Tab-separated table of C-alpha atoms in Angstrom:
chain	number	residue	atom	x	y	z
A	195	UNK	CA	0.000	0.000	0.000
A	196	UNK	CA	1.170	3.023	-1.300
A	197	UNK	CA	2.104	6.569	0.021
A	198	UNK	CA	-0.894	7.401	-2.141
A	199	UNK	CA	-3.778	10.097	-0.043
A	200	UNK	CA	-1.366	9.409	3.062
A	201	UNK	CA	-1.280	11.495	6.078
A	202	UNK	CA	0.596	11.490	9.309
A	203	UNK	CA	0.615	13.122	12.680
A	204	UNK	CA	3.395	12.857	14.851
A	205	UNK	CA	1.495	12.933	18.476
A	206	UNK	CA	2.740	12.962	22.632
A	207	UNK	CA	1.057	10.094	24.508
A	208	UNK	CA	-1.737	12.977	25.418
A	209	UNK	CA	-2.615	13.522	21.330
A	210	UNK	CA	-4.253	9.485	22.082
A	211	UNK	CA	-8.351	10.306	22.621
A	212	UNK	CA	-11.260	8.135	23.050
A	213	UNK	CA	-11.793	6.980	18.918
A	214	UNK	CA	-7.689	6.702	18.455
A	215	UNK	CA	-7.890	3.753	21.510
A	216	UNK	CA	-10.896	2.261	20.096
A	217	UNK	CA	-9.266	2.382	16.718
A	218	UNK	CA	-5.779	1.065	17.913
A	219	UNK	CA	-7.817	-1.131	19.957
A	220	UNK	CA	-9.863	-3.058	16.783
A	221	UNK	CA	-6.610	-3.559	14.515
A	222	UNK	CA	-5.224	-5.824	17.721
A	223	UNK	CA	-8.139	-7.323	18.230
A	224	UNK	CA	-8.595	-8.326	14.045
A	225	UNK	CA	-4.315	-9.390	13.942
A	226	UNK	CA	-3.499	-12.265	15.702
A	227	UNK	CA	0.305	-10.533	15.117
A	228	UNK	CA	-0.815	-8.003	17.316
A	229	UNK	CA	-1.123	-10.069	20.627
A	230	UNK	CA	2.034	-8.949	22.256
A	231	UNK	CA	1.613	-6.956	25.560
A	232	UNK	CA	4.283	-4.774	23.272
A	233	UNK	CA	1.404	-3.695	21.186
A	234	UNK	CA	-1.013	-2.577	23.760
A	235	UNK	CA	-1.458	1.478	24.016
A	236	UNK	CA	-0.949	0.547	27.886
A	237	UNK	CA	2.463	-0.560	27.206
A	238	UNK	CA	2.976	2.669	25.553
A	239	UNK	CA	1.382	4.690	27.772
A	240	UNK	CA	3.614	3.519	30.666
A	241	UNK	CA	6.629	3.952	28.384
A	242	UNK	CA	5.735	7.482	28.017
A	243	UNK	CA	5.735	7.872	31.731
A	244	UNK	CA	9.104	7.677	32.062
A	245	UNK	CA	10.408	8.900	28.820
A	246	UNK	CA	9.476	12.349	27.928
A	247	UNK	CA	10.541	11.332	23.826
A	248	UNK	CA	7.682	9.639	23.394
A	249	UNK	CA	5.584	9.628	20.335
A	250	UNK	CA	3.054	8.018	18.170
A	251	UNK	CA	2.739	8.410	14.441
A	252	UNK	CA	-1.328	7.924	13.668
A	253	UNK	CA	-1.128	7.161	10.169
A	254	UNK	CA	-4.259	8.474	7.942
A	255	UNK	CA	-5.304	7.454	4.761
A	256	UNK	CA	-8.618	9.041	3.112
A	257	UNK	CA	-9.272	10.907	6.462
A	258	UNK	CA	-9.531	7.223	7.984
A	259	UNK	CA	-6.884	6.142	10.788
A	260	UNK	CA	-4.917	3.274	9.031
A	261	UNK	CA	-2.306	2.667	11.678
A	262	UNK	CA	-0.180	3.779	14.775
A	263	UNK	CA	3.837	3.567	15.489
A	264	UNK	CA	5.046	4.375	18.615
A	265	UNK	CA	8.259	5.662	19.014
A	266	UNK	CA	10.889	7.375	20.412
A	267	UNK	CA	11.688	10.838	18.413
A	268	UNK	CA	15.536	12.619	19.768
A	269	UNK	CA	15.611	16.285	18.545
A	270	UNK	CA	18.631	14.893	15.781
A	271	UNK	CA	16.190	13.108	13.660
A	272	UNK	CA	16.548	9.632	15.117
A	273	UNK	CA	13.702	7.012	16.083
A	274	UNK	CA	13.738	3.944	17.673
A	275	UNK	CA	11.303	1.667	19.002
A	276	UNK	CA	9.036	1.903	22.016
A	277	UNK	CA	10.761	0.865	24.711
A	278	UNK	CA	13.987	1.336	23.055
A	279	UNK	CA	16.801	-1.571	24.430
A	280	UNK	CA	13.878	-3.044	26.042
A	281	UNK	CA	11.502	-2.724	23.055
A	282	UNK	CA	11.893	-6.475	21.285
A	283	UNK	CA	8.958	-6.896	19.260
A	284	UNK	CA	7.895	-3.547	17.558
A	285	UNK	CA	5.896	-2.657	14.102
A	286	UNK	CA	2.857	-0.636	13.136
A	287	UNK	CA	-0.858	-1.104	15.009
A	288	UNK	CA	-2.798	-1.878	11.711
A	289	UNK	CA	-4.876	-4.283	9.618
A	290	UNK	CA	-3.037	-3.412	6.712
A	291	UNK	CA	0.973	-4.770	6.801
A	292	UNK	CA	1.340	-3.944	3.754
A	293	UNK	CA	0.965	0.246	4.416
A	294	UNK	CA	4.292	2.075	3.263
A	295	UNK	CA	6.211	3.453	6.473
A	296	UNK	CA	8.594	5.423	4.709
A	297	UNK	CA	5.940	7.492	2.832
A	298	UNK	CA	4.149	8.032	5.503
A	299	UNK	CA	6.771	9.768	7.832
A	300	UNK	CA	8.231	11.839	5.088
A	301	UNK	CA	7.597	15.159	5.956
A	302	UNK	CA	7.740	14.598	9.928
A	303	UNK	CA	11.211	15.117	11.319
A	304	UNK	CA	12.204	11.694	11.123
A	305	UNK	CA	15.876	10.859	9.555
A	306	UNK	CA	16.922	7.257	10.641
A	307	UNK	CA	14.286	4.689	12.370
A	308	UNK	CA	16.569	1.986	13.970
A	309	UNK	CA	14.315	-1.388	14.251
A	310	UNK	CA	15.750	-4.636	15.919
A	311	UNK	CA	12.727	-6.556	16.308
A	312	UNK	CA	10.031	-5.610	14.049
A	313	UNK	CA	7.425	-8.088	12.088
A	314	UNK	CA	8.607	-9.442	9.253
A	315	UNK	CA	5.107	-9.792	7.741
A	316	UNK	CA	4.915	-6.103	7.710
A	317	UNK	CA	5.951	-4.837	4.011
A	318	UNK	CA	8.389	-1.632	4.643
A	319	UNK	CA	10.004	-3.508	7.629
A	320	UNK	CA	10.714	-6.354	5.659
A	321	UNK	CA	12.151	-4.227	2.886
A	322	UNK	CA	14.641	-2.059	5.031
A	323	UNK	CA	15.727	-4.958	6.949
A	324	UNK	CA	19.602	-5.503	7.040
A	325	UNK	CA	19.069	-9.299	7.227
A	326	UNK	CA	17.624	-12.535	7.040
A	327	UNK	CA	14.087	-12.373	9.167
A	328	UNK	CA	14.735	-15.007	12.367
A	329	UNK	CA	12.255	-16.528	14.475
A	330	UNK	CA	10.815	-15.467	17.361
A	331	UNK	CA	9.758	-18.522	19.182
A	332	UNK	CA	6.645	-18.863	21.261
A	333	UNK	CA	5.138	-21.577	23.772
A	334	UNK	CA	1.360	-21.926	21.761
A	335	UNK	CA	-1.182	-23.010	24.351
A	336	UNK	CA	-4.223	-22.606	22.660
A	337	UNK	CA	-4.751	-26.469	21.977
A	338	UNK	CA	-4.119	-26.364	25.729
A	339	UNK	CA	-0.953	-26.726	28.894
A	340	UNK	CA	-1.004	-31.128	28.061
A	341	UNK	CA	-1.362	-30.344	24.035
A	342	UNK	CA	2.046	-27.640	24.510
A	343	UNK	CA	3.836	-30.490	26.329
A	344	UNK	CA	2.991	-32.990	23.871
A	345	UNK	CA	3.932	-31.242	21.025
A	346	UNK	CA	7.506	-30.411	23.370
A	347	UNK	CA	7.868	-33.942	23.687
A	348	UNK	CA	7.716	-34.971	19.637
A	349	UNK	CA	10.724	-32.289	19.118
A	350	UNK	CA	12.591	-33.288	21.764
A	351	UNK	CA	11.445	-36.524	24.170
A	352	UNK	CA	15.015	-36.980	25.348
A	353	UNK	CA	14.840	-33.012	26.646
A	354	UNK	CA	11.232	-33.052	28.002
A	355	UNK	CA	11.989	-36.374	30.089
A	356	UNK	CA	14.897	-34.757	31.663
A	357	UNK	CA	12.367	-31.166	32.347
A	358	UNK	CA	9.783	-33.751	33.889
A	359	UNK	CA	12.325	-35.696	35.980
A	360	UNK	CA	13.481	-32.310	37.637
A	361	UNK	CA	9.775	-31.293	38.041
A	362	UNK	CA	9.198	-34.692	39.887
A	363	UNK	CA	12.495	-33.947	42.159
A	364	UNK	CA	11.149	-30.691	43.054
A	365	UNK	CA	7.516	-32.163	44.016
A	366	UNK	CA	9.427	-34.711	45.894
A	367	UNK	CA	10.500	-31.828	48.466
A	368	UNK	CA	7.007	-30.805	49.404
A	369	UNK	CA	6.887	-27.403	51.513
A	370	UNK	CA	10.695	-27.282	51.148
A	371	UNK	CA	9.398	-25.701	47.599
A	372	UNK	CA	6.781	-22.761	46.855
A	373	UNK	CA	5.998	-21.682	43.517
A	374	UNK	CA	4.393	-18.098	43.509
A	375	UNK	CA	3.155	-17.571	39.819
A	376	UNK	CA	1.927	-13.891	40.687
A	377	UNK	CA	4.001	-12.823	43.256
A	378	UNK	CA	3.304	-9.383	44.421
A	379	UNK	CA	6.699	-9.180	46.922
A	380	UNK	CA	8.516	-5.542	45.960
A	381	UNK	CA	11.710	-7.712	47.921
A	382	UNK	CA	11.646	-9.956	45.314
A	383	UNK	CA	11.210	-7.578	42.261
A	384	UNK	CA	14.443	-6.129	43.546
A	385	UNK	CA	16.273	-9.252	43.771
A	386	UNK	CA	15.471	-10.103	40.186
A	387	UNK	CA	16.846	-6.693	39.041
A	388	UNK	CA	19.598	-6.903	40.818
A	389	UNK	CA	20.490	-10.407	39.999
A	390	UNK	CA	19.472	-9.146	36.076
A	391	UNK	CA	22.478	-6.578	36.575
A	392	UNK	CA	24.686	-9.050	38.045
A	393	UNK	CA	24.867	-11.473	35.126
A	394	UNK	CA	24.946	-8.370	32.374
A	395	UNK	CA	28.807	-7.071	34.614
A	396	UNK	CA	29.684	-11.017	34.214
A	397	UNK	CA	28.792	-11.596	30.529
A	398	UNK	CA	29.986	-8.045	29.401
A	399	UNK	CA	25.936	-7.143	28.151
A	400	UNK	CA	24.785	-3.445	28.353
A	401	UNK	CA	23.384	-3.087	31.277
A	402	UNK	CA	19.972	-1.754	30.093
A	403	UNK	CA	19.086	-0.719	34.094
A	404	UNK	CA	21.149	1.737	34.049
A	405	UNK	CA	19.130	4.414	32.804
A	406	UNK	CA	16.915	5.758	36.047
A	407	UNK	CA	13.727	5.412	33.104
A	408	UNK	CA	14.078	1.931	32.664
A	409	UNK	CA	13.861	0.541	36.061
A	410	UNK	CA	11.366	3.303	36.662
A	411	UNK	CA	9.260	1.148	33.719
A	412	UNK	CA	10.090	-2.133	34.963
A	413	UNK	CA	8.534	-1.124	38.702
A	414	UNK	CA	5.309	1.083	37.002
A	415	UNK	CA	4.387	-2.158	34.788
A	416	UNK	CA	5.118	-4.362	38.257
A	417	UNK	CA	2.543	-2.163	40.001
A	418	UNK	CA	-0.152	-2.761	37.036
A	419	UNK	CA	-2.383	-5.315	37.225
A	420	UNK	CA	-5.483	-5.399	34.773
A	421	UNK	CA	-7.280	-7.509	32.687
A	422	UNK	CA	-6.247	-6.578	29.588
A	423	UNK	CA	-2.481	-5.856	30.765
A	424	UNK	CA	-0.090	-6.393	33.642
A	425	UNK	CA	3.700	-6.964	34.705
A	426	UNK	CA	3.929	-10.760	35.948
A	427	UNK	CA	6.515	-11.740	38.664
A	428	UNK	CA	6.523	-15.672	38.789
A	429	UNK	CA	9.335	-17.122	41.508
A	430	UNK	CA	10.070	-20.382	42.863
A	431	UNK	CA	11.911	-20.641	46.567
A	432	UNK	CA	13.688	-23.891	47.935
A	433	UNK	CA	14.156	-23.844	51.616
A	434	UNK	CA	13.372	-19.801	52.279
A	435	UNK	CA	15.295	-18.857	49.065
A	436	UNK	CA	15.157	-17.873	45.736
A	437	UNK	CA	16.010	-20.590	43.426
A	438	UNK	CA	14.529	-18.890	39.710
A	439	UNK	CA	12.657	-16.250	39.449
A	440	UNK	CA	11.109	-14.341	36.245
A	441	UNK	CA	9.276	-10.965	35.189
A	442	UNK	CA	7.501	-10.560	32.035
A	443	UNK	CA	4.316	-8.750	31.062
A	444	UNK	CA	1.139	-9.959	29.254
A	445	UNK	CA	-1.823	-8.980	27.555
A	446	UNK	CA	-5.317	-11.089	27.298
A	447	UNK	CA	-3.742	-13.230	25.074
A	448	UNK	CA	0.581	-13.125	25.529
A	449	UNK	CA	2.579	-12.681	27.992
A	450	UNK	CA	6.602	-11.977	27.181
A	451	UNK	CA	9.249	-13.647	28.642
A	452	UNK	CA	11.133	-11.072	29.303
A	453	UNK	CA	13.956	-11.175	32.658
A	454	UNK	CA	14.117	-14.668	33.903
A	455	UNK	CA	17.195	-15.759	36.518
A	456	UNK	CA	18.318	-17.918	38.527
A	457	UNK	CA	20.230	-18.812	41.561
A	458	UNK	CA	23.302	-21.074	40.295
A	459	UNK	CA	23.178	-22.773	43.717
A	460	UNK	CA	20.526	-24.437	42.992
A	461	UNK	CA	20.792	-25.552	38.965
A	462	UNK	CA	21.399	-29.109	39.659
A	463	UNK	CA	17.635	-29.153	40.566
A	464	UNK	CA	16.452	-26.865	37.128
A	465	UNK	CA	13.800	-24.462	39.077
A	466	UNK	CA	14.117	-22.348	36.162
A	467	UNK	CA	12.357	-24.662	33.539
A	468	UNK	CA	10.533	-26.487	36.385
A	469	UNK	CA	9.488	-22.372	36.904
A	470	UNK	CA	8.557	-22.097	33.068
A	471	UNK	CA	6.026	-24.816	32.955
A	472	UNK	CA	4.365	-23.802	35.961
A	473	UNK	CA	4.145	-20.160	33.868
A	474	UNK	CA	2.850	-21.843	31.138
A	475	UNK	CA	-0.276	-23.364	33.206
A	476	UNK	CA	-0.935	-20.753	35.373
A	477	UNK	CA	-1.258	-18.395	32.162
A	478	UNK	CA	-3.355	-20.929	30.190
A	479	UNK	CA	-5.861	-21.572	32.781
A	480	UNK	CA	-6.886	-17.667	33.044
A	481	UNK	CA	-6.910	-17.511	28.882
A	482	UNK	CA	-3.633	-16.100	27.695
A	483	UNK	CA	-2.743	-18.133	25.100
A	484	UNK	CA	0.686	-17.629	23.939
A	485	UNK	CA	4.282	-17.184	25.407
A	486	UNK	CA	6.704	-15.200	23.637
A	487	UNK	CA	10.157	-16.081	24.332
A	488	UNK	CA	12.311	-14.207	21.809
A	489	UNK	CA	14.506	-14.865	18.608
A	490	UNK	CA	18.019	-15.994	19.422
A	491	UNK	CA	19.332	-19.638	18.774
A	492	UNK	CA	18.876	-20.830	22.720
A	493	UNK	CA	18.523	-24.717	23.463
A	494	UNK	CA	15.167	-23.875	26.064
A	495	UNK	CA	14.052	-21.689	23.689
A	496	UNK	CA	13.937	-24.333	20.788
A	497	UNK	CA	12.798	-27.102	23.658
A	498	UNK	CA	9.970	-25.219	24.796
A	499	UNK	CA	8.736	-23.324	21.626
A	500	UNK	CA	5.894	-25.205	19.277
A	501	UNK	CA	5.160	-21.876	16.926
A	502	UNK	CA	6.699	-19.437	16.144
A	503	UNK	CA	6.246	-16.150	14.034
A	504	UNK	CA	9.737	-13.976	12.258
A	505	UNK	CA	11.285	-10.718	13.034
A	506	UNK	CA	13.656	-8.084	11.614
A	507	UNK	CA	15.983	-5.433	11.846
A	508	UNK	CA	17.495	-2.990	9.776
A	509	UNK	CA	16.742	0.666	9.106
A	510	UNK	CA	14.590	3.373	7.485
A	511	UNK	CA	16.572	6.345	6.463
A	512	UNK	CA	15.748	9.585	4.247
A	513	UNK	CA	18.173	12.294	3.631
A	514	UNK	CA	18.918	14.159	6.721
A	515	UNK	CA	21.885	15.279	9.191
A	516	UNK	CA	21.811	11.702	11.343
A	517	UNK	CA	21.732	9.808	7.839
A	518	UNK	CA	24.562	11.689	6.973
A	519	UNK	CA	26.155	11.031	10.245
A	520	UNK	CA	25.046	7.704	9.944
A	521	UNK	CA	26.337	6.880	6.068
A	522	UNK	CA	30.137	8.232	6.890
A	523	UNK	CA	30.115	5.957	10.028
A	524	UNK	CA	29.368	2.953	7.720
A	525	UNK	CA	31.622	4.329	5.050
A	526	UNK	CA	34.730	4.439	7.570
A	527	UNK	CA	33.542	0.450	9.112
A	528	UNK	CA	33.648	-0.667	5.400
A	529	UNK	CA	37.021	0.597	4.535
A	530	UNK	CA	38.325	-0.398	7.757
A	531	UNK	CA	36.869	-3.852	7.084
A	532	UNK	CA	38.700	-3.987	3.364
A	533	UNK	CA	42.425	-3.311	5.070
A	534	UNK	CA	44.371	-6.115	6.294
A	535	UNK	CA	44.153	-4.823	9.957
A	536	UNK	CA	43.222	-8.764	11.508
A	537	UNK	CA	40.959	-7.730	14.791
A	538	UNK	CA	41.111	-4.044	14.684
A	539	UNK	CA	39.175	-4.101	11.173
A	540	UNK	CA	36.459	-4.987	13.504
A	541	UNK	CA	36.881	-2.344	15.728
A	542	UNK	CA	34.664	0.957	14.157
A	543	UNK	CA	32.021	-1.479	13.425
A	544	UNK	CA	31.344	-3.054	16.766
A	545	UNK	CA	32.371	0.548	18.567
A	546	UNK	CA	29.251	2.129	15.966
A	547	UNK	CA	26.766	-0.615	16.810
A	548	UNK	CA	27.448	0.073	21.057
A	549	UNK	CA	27.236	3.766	20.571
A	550	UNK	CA	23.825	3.474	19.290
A	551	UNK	CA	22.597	0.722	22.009
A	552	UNK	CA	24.309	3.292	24.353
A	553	UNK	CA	22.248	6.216	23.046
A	554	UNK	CA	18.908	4.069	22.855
A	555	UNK	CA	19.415	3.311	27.164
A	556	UNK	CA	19.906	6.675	27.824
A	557	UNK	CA	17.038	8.391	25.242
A	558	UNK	CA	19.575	10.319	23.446
């Protein structure tokens, strides 16, 4: 679809009235692509909370609204996804994923959009994208919890029996163990951050907490609790402690897996998977029907996955001062690339690629 009798309006959180919810509202409810809790004008709403760049472009076409992006929009002409670091599964609200992106923010401000994790089944995404589309895997429970498990156990019976043996080990220790799927403890909240910030100093991972606005996120979506969308703290103790623990947030129908950890202490006895299932029925007997865990080439990921849908990344540019900035950057990684340098070829690309993770933590 065209840039043809296209309109756009670039709009703070505030610009969202009664008929642009119930509009946003109907194209999730007639996409089954649309069921992440990433998609939800709540999610958005409590992004905007905390980060003053904030904006949604309400597409038009013919006076009608065709579609919403949320965003974040830096005074140089860059966007990135809602949620920024944090943001892994973004696109356009619509009906229509065929509705050109780039024609429809000409005119707007808008230089680069960086996108990570968009949906490949959306047309402008999957024409900008930088490479192959990879799958984001997802636990499908709609068949329901036994039919998931089942289908677990024809990819991978060695893998489930293993998962089930732990789960009987852990229901061998009666009292000794206590799942809490919803936990509401602020205490433990904390730990999981904490531990969260731990592992990303050990592995060398930007540490997206620490930008004040994303913690201030994590602990706003931890204190919602609706219907239609709500942060989820699941934890397993053994003996008084934390063993695994995870926080995600759903909709009516998905929830994301989002920061799960665990205590290393206690790995012999997998709480973390044991932790997962337990997720998994919890969720399906109060009607969400879907799990999203993520792309990324992860052996629980593949175990525990029976769908799946594909995301992209790449970029939308149009002639401005940050695609300038933007172009000479690649320029200077490509001919440092072509010299016989060994290592340090590498160097301006990966040092590009953390400056802009960098600037998407701290809303620059």
């Amino acid at each position: 679809m065209g840039g043809h009798n296209m309109q756009t309006e670039i709009v703070s959180i505030d610009g969202l009235g009664t008929s642009e919810c119930e509009a946003w509202n109907a194209f999730r409810a007639n996409t089954p692509s649309l069921g992440s809790p990433y998609f939800t004008t709540e999610f958005t709403r409590a992004v905007a909370r905390t980060r003053p760049d904030t904006r949604i472009a309400i597409l038009h076409r013919n006076g009608t609204i065709a579609g919403f992006l949320p965003l974040h929009l830096s005074r140089s002409g860059v966007a990135r996804p809602i949620g920024g670091p944090l943001g892994d599964h973004h696109g356009l609200i619509t009906d229509t994923p065929d509705l050109d992106v780039e024609a429809a923010l000409a005119g707007t401000g808008f230089g680069i959009f960086n996108f990570h994790g968009a949906l490949a089944e959306q047309a402008s995404f999957a024409r900008a994208g930088t490479h192959a589309p990879e799958t984001s895997w997802v636990s499908d429970l709609s068949a329901g919890y036994d039919s998931f498990l089942e289908d677990c156990a024809r990819e991978d019976a060695k893998a489930m029996r293993n998962i089930r043996a732990r789960q009987r080990k852990l229901a061998d220790m009666g009292d000794d163990v206590v799942f809490r799927l919803d936990d509401r403890r602020p205490e433990a909240l904390r730990a999981v951050i904490e531990t969260k910030r731990a592992q990303y100093r050990r592995t060398g991972a930007l540490d997206v907490f620490v930008a004040s606005w994303a913690r201030q996120l994590i602990e706003d979506l931890f204190d919602t609790d609706t219907p239609q969308f709500a942060g989820l703290l699941s934890t397993v103790e053994i003996k008084g402690e934390l063993a695994a623990a995870h926080f995600g947030m759903r909709s009516d129908r998905a929830l994301h897996y989002w920061f799960p950890v665990y205590w290393p202490e206690f790995s012999k006895l997998g709480p973390g998977l044991t932790l997962y299932l337990e997720i998994a029925r919890f969720l399906e007997a109060r009607g969400v029907t879907e799990i999203h865990l993520g792309p990324g080439d992860y052996d629980f990921k593949r175990r525990l996955s029976n769908a799946g849908f594909d995301v992209i990344g790449g970029r939308l540019e149009r002639p401005s001062f940050a695609h300038a900035l933007v172009r000479t950057g690649q320029l200077v990684d490509r001919t440092a690339q072509a010299l016989p340098l060994g290592r340090v070829s590498n160097w301006p690309g990966k040092a590009f690629r953390r400056l802009d993770k960098w600037a998407a933590v701290h809303a620059f």
